[in-house]
Amino acid sequence: MHLPQAASGPMDTLAPLRDFVTATTHIVGQAGQNEAQCVAAVREQLARLIAHDGWLPDFATLPHPEHYQQYLLHCDPLERFSVVSFVWGPGQRTPIHDHCVWGLVGMLRGAETGQAFECQAAGPMRAKGPAVRLSPGDIELVSPHTGDIHQVANALADQSSISIHVYGGNIGAVARHVYDPATSVAKPFVSGYSSAQVPNLWDRSHSVRARLAGSRP
Ligand code: FE
């Protein structure tokens, strides 16, 4: 069968993200409450998504001079998962925080470091294991079942870094916590998102028009 060029051409740069969203919607529906099954399958899809750059819309690549940005790329209508572009300016970092849902962090551009922490009954947060450095293509898991308190930082002092995160909920609206490193005291935290805009994944008109044009006698 003849496939017109436009179906996979520059007019459909969002196709990799749309394919990821479609696949992940199937996965969360089939996995139900089985987190291990869900995370393993989503991880495969995320690896595919971040294996190639070039699909992330420009607005979701912009750093802020003072703090990291979190751009929502898609939220499942049933809030079973969300996809977020995290953009780190040089030297920027999160507070120590948790997620209260599973999360997969996939590195797209640049590099970041993640350090896991655990609380002490009284006293400072304690680092749990060594810091992990992520390079493009690397994926890290956080889960409330295995410990999901961490701090993430741009590993690069002179350029922005971008990672694509997938969470098992509408992460910007999840009631979670930030932690005081000196006392291990948790404070309520709802992150929100950095933009009211989301990519339009669903304008597939270019490929449909091209297919119609290709089928004309
Ligand atoms: Fe995190």
mmCIF file with all atom_site columns, C-alpha atoms and ligand atoms in Angstrom, residues 97 99 150 152 167, ligand 1:
data_model
loop_
_atom_site.group_PDB
_atom_site.id
_atom_site.type_symbol
_atom_site.label_atom_id
_atom_site.label_alt_id
_atom_site.label_comp_id
_atom_site.label_asym_id
_atom_site.label_entity_id
_atom_site.label_seq_id
_atom_site.pdbx_PDB_ins_code
_atom_site.Cartn_x
_atom_site.Cartn_y
_atom_site.Cartn_z
_atom_site.occupancy
_atom_site.B_iso_or_equiv
_atom_site.pdbx_formal_charge
_atom_site.auth_seq_id
_atom_site.auth_comp_id
_atom_site.auth_asym_id
_atom_site.auth_atom_id
_atom_site.pdbx_PDB_model_num
ATOM   1 C  CA . HIS A 1 97  ? 9.626  15.912 48.015 1.00 0.00 ? 97  HIS A CA 1
ATOM   2 C  CA . HIS A 1 99  ? 4.882  11.840 44.953 1.00 0.00 ? 99  HIS A CA 1
ATOM   3 C  CA . HIS A 1 150 ? 13.924 12.456 46.627 1.00 0.00 ? 150 HIS A CA 1
ATOM   4 C  CA . VAL A 1 152 ? 16.259 16.217 41.680 1.00 0.00 ? 152 VAL A CA 1
ATOM   5 C  CA . TYR A 1 167 ? 2.984  9.609  36.937 1.00 0.00 ? 167 TYR A CA 1
HETATM 6 FE FE . FE  B 2 .   ? 10.104 13.895 41.978 1.00 0.00 ? 1   FE  B FE 1
#
